[in-house]
Tab-separated table of C-alpha atoms in Angstrom:
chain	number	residue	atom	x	y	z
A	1	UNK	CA	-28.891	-27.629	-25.664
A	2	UNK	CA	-27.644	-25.484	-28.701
A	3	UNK	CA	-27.622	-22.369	-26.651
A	4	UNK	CA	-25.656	-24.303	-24.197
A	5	UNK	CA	-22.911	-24.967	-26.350
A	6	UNK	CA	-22.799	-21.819	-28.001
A	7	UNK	CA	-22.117	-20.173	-24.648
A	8	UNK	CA	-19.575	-22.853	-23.886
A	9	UNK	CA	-17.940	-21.727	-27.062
A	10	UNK	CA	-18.315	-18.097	-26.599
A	11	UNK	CA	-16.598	-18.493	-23.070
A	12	UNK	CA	-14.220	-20.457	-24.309
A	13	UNK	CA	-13.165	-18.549	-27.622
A	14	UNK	CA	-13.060	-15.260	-25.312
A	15	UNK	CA	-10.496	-17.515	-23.018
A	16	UNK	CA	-8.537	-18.327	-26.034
A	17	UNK	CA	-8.389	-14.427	-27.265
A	18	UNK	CA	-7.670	-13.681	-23.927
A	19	UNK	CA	-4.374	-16.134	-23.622
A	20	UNK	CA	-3.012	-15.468	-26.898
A	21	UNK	CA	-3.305	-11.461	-26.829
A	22	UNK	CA	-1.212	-12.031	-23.534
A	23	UNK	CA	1.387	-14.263	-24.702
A	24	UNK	CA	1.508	-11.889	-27.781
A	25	UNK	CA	2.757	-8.724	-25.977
A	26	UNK	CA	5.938	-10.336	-25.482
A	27	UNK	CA	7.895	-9.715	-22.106
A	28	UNK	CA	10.745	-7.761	-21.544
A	29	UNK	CA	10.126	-4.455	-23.916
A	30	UNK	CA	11.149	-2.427	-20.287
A	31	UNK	CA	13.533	-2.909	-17.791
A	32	UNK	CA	12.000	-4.069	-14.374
A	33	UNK	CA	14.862	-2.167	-12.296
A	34	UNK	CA	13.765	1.287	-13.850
A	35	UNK	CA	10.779	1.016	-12.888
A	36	UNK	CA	11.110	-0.348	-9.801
A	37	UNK	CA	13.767	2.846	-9.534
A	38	UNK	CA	11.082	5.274	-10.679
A	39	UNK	CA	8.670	3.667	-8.202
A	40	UNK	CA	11.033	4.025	-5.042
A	41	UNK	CA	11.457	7.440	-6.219
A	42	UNK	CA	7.871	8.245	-6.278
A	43	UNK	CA	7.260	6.525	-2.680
A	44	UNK	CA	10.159	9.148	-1.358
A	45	UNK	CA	8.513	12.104	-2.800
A	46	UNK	CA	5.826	11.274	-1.900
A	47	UNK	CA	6.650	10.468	1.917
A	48	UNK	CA	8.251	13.617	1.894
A	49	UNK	CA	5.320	15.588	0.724
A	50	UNK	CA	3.405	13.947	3.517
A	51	UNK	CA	5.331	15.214	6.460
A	52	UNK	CA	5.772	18.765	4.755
A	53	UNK	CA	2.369	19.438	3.581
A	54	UNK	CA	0.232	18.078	6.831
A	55	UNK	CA	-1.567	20.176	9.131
A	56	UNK	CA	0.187	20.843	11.480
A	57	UNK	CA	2.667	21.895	9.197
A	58	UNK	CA	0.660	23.779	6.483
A	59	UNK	CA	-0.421	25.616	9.985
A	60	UNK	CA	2.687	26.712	11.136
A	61	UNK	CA	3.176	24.411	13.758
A	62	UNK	CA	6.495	23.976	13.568
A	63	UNK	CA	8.655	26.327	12.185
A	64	UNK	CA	10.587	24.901	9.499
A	65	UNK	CA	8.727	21.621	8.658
A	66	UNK	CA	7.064	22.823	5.758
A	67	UNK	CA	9.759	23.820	3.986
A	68	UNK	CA	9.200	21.172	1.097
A	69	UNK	CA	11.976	22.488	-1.438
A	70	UNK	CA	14.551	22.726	1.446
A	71	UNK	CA	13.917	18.742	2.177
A	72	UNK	CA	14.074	17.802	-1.514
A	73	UNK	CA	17.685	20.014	-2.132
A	74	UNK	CA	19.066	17.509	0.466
A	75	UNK	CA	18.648	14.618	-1.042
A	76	UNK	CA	20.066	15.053	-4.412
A	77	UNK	CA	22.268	11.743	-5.691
């Protein structure tokens, strides 16, 4: 029964720790929107890298699609 209980209490203490080294951290130490601005950028690159860098276009399939640096001049802000 005492080994019981000291798990109970083990679980729970490691819940406790848990919670309050959460609630700790505080929120809002980075803005959401520049991340979410870094993250759209990524996804762009990244879909861009896709259609320059696949076969067919590593292979010379079509002429100009893997011309990745061409595709990312264009799209400057």
């Amino acid at each position: 029964m005492t080994a019981l209980l000291v798990l109970f209490g083990v679980i729970i203490g490691a819940g406790a720790l848990a919670f309050t080294v959460v609630h700790r951290r505080g929120g809002g130490r980075a803005d959401p929107v520049e991340g979410l601005l870094q993250e759209e950028e990524a996804l762009r690159r990244a879909r861009t890298d896709r259609v320059s860098f696949n076969s067919w276009s590593v292979h010379n399939y079509l002429p100009t699609s893997s011309d990745a640096y061409h595709r990312r001049s264009d799209n400057r802000h």
